mmCIF file of C-alpha atoms in Angstrom:
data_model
loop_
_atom_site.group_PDB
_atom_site.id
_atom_site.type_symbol
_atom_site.label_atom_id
_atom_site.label_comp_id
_atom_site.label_asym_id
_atom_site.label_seq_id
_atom_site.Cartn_x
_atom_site.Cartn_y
_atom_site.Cartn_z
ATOM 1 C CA UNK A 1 2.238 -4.452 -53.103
ATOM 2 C CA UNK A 2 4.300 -4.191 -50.081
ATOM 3 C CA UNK A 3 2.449 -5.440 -46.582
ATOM 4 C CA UNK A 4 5.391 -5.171 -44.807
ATOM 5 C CA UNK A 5 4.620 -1.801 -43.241
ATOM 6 C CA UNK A 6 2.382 -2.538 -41.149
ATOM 7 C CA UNK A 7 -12.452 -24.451 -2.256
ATOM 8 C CA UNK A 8 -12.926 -25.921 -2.102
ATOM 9 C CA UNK A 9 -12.547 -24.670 1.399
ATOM 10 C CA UNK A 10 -12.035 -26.739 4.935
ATOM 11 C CA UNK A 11 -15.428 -26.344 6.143
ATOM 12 C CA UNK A 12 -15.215 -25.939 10.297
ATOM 13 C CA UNK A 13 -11.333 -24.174 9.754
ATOM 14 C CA UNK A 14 -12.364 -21.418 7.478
ATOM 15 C CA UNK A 15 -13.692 -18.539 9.719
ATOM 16 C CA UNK A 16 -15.639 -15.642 8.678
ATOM 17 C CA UNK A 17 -12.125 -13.508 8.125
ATOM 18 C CA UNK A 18 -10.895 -16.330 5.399
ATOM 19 C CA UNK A 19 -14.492 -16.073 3.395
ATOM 20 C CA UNK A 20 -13.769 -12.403 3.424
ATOM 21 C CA UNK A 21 -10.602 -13.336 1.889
ATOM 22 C CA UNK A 22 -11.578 -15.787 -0.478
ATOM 23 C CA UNK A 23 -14.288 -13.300 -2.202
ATOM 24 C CA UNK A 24 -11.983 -10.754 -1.761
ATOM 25 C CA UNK A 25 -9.043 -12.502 -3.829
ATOM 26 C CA UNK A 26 -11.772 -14.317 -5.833
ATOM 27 C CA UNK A 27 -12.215 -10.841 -7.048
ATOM 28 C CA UNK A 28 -8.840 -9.750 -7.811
ATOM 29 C CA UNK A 29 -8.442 -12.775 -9.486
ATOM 30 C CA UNK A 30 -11.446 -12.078 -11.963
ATOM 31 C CA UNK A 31 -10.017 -8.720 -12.805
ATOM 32 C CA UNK A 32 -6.287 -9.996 -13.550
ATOM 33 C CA UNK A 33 -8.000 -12.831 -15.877
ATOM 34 C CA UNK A 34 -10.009 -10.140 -17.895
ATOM 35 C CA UNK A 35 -7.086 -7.571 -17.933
ATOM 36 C CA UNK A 36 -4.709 -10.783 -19.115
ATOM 37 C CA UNK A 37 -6.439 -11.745 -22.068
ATOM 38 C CA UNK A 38 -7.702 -8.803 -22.982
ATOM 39 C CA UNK A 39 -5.445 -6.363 -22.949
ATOM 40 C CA UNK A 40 -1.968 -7.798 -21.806
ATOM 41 C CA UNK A 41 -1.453 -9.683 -25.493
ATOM 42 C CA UNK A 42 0.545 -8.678 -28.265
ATOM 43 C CA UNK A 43 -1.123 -9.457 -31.250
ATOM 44 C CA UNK A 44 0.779 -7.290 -33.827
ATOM 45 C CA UNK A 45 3.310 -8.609 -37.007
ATOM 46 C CA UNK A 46 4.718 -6.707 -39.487
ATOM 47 C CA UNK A 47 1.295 -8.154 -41.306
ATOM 48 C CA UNK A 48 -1.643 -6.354 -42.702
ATOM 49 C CA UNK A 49 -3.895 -5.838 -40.183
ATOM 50 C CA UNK A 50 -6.583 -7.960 -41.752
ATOM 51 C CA UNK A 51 -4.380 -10.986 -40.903
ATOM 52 C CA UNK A 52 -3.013 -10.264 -37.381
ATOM 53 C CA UNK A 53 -6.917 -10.407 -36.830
ATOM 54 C CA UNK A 54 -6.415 -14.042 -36.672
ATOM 55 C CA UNK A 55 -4.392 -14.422 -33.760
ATOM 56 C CA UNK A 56 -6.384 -12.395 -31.885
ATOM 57 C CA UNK A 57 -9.833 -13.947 -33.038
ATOM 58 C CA UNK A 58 -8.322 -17.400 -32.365
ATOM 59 C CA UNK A 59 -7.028 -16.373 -28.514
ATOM 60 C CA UNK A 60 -11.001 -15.685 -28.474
ATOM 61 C CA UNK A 61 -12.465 -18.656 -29.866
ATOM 62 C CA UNK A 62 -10.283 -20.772 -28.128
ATOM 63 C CA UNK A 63 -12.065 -18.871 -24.709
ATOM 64 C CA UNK A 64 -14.965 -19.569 -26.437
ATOM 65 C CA UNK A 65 -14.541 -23.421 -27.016
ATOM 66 C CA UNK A 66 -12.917 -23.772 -23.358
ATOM 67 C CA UNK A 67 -16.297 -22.253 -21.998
ATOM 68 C CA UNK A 68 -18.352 -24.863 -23.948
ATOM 69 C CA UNK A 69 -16.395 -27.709 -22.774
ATOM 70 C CA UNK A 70 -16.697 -26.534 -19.306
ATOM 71 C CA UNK A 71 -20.376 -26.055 -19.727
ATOM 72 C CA UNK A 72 -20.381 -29.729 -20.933
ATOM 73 C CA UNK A 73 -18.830 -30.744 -18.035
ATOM 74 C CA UNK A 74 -20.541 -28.952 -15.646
ATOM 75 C CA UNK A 75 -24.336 -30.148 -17.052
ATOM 76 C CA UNK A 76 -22.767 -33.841 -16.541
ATOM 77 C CA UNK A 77 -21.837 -33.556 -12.866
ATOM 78 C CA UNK A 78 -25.623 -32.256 -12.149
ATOM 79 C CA UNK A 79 -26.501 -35.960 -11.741
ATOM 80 C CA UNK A 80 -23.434 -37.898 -11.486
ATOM 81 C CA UNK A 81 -21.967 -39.741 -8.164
ATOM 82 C CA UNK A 82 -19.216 -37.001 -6.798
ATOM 83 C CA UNK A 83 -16.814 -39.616 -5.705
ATOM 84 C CA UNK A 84 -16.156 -40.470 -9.761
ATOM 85 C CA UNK A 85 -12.679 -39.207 -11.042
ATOM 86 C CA UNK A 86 -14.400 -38.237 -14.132
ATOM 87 C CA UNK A 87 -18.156 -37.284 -14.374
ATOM 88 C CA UNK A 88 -18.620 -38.357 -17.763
ATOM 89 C CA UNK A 89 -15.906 -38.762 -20.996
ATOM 90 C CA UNK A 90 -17.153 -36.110 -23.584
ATOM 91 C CA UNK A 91 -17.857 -36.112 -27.149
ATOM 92 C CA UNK A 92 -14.770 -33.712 -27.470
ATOM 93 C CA UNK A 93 -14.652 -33.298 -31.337
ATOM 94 C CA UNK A 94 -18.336 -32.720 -31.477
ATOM 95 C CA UNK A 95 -18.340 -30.084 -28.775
ATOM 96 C CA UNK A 96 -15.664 -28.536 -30.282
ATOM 97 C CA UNK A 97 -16.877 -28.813 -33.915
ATOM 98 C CA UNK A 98 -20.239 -27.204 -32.275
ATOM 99 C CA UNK A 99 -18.510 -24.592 -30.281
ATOM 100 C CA UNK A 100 -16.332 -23.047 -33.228
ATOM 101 C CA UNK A 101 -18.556 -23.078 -35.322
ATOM 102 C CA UNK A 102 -20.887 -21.187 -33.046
ATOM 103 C CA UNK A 103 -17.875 -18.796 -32.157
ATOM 104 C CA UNK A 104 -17.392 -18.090 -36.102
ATOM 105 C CA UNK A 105 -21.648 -17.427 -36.488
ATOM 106 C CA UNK A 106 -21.382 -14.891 -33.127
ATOM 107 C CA UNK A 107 -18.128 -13.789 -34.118
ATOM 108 C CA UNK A 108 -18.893 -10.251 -36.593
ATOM 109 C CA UNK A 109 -16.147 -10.372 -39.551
ATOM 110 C CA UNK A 110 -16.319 -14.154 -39.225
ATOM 111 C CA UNK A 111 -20.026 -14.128 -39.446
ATOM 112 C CA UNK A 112 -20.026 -12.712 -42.965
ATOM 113 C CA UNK A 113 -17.732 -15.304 -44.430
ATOM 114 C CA UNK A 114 -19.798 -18.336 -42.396
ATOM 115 C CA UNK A 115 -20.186 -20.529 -45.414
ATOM 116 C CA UNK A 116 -15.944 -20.406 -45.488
ATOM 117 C CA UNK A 117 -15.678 -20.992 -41.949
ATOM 118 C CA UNK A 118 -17.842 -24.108 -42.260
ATOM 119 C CA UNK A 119 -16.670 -25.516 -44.928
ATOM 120 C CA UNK A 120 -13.111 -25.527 -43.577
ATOM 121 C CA UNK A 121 -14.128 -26.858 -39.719
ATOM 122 C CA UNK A 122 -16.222 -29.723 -42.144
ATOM 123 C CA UNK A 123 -13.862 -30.603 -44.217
ATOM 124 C CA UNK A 124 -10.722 -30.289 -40.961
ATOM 125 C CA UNK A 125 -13.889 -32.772 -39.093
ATOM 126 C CA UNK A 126 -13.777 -35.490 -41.817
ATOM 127 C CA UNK A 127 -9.999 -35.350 -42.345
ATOM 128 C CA UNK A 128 -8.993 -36.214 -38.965
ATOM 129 C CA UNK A 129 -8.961 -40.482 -38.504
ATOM 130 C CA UNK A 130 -7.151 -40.317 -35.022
ATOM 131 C CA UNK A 131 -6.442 -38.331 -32.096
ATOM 132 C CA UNK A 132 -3.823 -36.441 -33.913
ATOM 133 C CA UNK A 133 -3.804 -33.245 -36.485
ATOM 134 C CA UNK A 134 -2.955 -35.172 -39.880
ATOM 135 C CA UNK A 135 0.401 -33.840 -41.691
ATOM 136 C CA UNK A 136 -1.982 -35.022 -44.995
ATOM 137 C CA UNK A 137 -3.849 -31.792 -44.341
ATOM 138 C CA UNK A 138 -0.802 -29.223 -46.210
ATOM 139 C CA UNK A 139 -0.418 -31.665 -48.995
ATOM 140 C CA UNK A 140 -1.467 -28.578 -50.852
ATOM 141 C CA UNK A 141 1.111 -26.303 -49.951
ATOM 142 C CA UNK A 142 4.269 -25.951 -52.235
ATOM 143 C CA UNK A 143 8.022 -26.623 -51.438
ATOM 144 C CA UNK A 144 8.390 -22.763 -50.045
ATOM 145 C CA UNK A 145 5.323 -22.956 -48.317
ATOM 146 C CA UNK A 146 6.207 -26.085 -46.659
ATOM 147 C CA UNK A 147 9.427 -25.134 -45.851
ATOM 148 C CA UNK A 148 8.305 -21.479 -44.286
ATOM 149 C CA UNK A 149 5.702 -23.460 -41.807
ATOM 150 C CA UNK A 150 8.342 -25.768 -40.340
ATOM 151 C CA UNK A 151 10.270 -22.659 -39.342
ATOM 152 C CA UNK A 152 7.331 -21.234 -37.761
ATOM 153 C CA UNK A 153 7.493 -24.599 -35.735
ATOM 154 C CA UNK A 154 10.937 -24.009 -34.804
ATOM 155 C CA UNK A 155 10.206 -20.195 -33.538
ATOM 156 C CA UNK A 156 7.744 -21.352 -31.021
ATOM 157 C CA UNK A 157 10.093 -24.181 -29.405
ATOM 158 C CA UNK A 158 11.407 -21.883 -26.639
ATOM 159 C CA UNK A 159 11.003 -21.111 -23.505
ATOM 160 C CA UNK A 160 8.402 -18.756 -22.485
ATOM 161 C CA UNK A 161 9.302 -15.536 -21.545
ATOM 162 C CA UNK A 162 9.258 -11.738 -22.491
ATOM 163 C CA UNK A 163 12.681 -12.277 -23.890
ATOM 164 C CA UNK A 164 11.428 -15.096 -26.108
ATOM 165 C CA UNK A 165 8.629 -13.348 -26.424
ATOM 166 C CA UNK A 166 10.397 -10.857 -28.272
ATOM 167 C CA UNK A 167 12.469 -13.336 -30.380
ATOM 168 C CA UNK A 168 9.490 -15.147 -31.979
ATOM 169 C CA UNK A 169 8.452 -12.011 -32.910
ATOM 170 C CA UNK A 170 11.577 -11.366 -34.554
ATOM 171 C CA UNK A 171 12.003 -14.674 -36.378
ATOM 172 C CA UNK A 172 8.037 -14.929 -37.425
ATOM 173 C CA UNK A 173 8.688 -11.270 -39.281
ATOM 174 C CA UNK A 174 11.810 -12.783 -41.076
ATOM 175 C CA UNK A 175 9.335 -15.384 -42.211
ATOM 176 C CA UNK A 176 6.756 -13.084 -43.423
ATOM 177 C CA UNK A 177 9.184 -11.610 -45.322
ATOM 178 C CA UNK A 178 10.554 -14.598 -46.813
ATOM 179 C CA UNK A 179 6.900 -14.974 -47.623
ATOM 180 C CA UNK A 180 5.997 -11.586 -49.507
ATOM 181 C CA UNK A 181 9.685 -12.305 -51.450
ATOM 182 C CA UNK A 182 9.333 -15.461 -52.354
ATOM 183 C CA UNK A 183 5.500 -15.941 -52.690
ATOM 184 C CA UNK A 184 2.418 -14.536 -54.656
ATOM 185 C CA UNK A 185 0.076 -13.304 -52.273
ATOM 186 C CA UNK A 186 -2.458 -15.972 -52.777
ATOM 187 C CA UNK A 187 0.485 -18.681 -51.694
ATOM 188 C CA UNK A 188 1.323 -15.960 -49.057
ATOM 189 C CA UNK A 189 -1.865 -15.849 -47.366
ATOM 190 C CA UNK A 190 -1.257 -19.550 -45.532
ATOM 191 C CA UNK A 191 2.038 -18.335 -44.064
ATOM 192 C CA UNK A 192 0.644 -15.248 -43.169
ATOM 193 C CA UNK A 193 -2.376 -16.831 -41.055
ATOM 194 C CA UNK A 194 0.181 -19.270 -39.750
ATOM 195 C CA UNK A 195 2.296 -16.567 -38.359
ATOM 196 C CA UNK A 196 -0.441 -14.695 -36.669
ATOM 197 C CA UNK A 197 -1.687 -17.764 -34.989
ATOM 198 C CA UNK A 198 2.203 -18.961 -33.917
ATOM 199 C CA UNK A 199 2.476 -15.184 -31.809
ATOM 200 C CA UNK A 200 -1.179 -15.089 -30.412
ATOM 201 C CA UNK A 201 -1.243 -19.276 -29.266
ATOM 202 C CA UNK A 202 2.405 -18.641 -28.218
ATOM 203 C CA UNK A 203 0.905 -16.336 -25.446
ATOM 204 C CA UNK A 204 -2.231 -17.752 -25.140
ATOM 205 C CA UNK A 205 -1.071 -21.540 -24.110
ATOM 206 C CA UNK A 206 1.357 -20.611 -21.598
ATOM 207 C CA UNK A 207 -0.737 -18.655 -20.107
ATOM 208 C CA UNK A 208 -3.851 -20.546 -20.137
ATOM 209 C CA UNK A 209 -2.367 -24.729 -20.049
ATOM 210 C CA UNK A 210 -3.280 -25.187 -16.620
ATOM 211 C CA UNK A 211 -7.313 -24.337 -16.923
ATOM 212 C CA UNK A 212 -7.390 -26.588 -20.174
ATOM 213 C CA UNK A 213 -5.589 -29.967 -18.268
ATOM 214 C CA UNK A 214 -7.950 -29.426 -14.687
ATOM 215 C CA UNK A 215 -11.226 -29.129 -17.319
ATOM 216 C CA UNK A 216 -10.119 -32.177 -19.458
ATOM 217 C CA UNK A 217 -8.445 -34.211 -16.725
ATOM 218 C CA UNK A 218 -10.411 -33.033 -13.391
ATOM 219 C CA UNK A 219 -13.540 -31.675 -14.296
ATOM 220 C CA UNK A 220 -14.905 -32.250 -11.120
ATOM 221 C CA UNK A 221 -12.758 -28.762 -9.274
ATOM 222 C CA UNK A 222 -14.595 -26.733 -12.295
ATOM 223 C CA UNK A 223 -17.699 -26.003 -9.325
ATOM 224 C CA UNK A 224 -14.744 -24.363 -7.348
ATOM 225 C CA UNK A 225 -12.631 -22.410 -9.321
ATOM 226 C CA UNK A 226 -12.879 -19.504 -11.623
ATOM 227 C CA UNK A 227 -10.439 -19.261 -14.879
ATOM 228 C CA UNK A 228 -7.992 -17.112 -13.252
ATOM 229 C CA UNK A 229 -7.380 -19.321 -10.013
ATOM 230 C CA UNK A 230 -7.325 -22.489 -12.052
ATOM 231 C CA UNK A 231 -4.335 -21.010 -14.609
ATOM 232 C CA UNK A 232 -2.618 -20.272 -11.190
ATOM 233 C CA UNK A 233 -2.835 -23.676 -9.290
ATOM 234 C CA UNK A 234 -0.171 -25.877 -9.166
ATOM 235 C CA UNK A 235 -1.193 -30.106 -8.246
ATOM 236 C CA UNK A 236 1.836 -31.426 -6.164
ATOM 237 C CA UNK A 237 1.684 -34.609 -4.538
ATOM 238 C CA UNK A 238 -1.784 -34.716 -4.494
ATOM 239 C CA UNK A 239 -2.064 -31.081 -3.129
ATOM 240 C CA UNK A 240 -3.834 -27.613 -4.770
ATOM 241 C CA UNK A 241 -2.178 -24.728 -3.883
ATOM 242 C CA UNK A 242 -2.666 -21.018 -5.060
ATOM 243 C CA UNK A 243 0.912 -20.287 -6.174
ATOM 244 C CA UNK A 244 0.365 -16.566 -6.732
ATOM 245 C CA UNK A 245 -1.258 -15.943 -3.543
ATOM 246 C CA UNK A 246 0.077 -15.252 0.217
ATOM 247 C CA UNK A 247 1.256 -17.984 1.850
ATOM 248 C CA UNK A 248 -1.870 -18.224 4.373
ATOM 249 C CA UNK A 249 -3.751 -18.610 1.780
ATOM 250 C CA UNK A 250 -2.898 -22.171 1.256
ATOM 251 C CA UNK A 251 -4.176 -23.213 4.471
ATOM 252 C CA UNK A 252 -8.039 -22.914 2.979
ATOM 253 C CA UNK A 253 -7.480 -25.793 0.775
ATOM 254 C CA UNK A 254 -7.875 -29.852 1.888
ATOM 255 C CA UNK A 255 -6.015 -32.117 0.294
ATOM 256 C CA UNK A 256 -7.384 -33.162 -2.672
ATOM 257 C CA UNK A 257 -9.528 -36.489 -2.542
ATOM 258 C CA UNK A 258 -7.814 -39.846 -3.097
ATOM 259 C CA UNK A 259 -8.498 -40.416 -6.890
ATOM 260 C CA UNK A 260 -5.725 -37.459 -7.628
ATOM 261 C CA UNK A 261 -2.647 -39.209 -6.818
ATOM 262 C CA UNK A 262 0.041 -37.486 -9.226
ATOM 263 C CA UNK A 263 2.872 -36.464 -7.699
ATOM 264 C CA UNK A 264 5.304 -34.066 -8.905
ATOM 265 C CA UNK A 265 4.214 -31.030 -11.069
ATOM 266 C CA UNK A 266 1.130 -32.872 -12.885
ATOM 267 C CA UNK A 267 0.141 -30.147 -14.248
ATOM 268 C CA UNK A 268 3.910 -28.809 -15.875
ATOM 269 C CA UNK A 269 4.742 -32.448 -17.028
ATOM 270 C CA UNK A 270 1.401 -32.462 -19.532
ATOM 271 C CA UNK A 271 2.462 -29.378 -20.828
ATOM 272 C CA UNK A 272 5.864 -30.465 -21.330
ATOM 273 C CA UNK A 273 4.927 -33.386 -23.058
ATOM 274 C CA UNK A 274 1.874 -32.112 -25.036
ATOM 275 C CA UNK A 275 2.633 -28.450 -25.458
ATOM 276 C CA UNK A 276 4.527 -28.650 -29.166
ATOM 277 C CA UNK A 277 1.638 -30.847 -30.383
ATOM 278 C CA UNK A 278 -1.133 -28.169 -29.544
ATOM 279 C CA UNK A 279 0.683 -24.688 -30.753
ATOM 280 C CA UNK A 280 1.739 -27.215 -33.879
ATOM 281 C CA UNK A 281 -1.641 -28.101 -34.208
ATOM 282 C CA UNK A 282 -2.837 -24.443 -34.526
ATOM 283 C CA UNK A 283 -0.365 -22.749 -36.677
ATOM 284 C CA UNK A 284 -1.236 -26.514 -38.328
ATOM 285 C CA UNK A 285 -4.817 -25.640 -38.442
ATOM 286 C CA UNK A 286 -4.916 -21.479 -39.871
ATOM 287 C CA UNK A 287 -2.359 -22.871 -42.859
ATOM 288 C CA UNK A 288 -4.708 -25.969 -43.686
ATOM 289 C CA UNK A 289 -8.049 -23.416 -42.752
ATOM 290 C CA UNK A 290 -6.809 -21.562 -45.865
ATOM 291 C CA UNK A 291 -5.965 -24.266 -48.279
ATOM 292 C CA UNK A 292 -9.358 -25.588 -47.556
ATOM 293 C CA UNK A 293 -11.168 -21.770 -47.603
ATOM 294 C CA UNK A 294 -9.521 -21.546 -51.225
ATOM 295 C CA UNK A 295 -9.944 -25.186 -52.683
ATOM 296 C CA UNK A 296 -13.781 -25.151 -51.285
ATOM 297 C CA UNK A 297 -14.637 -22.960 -54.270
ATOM 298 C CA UNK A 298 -16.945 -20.668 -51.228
ATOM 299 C CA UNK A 299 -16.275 -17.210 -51.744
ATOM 300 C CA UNK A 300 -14.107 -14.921 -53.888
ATOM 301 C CA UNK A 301 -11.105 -15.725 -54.670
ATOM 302 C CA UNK A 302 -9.584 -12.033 -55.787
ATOM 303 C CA UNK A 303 -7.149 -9.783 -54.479
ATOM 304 C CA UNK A 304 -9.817 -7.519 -53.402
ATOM 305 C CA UNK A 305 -9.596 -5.810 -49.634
ATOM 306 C CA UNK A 306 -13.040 -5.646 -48.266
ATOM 307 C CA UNK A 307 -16.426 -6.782 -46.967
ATOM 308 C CA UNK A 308 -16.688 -9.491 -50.285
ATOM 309 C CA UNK A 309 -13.094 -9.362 -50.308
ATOM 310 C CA UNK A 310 -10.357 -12.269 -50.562
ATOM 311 C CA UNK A 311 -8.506 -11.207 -47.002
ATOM 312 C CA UNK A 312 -12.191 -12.661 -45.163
ATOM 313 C CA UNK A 313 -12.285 -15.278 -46.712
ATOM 314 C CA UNK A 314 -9.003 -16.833 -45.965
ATOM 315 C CA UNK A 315 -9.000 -15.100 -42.594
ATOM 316 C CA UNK A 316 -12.223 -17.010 -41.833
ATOM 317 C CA UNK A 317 -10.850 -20.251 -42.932
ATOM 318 C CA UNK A 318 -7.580 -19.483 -40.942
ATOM 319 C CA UNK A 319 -9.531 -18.951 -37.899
ATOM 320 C CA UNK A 320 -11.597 -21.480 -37.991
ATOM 321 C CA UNK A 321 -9.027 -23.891 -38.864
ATOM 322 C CA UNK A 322 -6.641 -23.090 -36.142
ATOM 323 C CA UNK A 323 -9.413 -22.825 -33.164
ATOM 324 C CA UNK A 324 -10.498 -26.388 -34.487
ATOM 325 C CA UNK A 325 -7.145 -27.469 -34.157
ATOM 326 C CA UNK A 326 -5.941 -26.390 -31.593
ATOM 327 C CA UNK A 327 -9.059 -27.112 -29.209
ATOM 328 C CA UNK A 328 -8.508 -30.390 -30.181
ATOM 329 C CA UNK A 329 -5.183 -30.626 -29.994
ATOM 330 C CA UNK A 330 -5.540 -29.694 -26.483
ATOM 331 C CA UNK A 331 -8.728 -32.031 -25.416
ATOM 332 C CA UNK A 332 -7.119 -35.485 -26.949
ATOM 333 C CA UNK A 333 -3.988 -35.192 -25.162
ATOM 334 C CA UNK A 334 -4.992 -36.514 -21.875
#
């Protein structure tokens, strides 16, 4: 069958004008976040369309584990001395084994495969011995397979851009195609998964680093930013500015107290060094997801499209695998 058809704000400085102005962009802000995720991503490979479904549902779950870790944070600093750096250290991989899990019960076509998406996030839970995704976890995958997810790697170390962009796309197709030549479509479905993850997480990271390293390494600004004004704050030499905003609008913010002393781009330099290890981590994740989906023995394992089918069970265990993954990734690399 051929698939390939498819504020903190200065308190006596600000004036009524610049709290105008602050709700005002605060607003603007809001909207460009929901427009962003929502509809500004390009979720489609030349894939069925039960598959791209997994980049797309793990963009979502990822939101969905970011909120709980927030919410985390946020019930910790109810009670806690505001002059700490850090209001408590979190139980990340429980939160996040809570939070996807949660995401995959809420979540409709994930819902009906549940038992899948547990067993993989379980067995993903017990596998991992340190603050790293284990290699260990694709010693089921054949040479081809193997060889197909290491190029998948390679796409996504590039440069963001639309012109990249554009070229993963390009390269992840000539890997699904490898895949539907060269594979059954059991072996397939790993690669398949892994692709749709690579192009949604692709986006999704470099859009979305910065609110993931102020919640795991500065919890404490959570109280004063929404999502959209923390992915566009830059941390230089111990200053927050708004880089996407006028010019006066900088002159709202104090300097940041004395416990943030990073200089240079903080917030660029953990993404440089930690970046490859999350969007590994998630394409990482949706191939393992599946392995574990099929050698769990939960579900039916047929060729079957539909509600009992085989494409929802590996999609479940793809999804789960790569939020788990990649939440992770991104929460023990501070």
């Amino acid at each position: 069958m051929n698939f390939i058809n498819k504020l903190r704000v200065t308190k006596p400085l600000v004036t009524i004008i610049g709290l105008i102005s602050i709700a005002f962009l605060s607003v603007i802000f809001q909207g460009c976040e929901k427009s962003e995720f929502e509809d500004d991503m390009n979720y489609k490979l030349e894939i069925p369309d039960q598959y791209n479904a997994v980049g797309k549902m793990h963009n979502q779950g990822l939101n969905y584990v970011f909120n709980a870790i927030k919410e985390a944070h946020m019930e910790n600093m109810k009670n806690s001395d505001p002059n700490m750096k850090s209001a408590q250290i979190l139980d990340y991989k429980t939160i996040v084994t809570d939070a996807t899990l949660q995401f995959c019960k809420e979540t409709k076509s994930l819902k009906e495969k549940f038992n899948v998406c547990q067993a993989v996030v379980v067995k993903s839970h017990l596998n991992l011995k340190s603050k790293k995704i284990g290699k260990n976890d694709l010693d089921g995958m054949n040479s081809i397979q193997k060889e197909l997810l290491n190029e998948i790697f390679y796409a996504m170390k590039v440069k963001y851009s639309k012109v990249s962009l554009a070229k993963i796309k390009k390269d992840l197709d000539k890997i699904n195609i490898k895949a539907l030549n060269q594979l059954s479509e059991i072996e397939a479905a790993p690669i398949y998964c892994a692709t749709s993850t690579a192009f949604a997480t692709y986006q999704y990271w470099h859009r979305n680093y910065k609110k993931w390293y102020f919640a795991i390494h500065y919890p404490e600004i959570l109280k004063e930013y929404n999502d959209a004004q923390l992915n566009n704050l830059s941390l230089k030499n111990g200053e927050l500015s708004l880089k996407s905003a006028p010019a006066w609008y900088d002159d709202i913010f104090d300097t940041v107290e004395g416990w943030w002393n990073d200089g240079s781009d903080a917030v660029g330099d953990w993404w440089d060094e930690n970046g490859d290890d999350i969007l590994t981590a998630d394409c990482q994740g949706a191939a393992a997801g599946v392995i574990y989906a099929i050698d769990s023995g939960i579900g039916e394992v047929s060729l079957v499209f539909g509600p009992e089918g085989w494409v929802l069970t590996v999609v479940g265990g793809g999804v789960a695998g790569a939020v788990y993954g990649s939440a992770l990734g991104a929460a023990w690399s501070f």
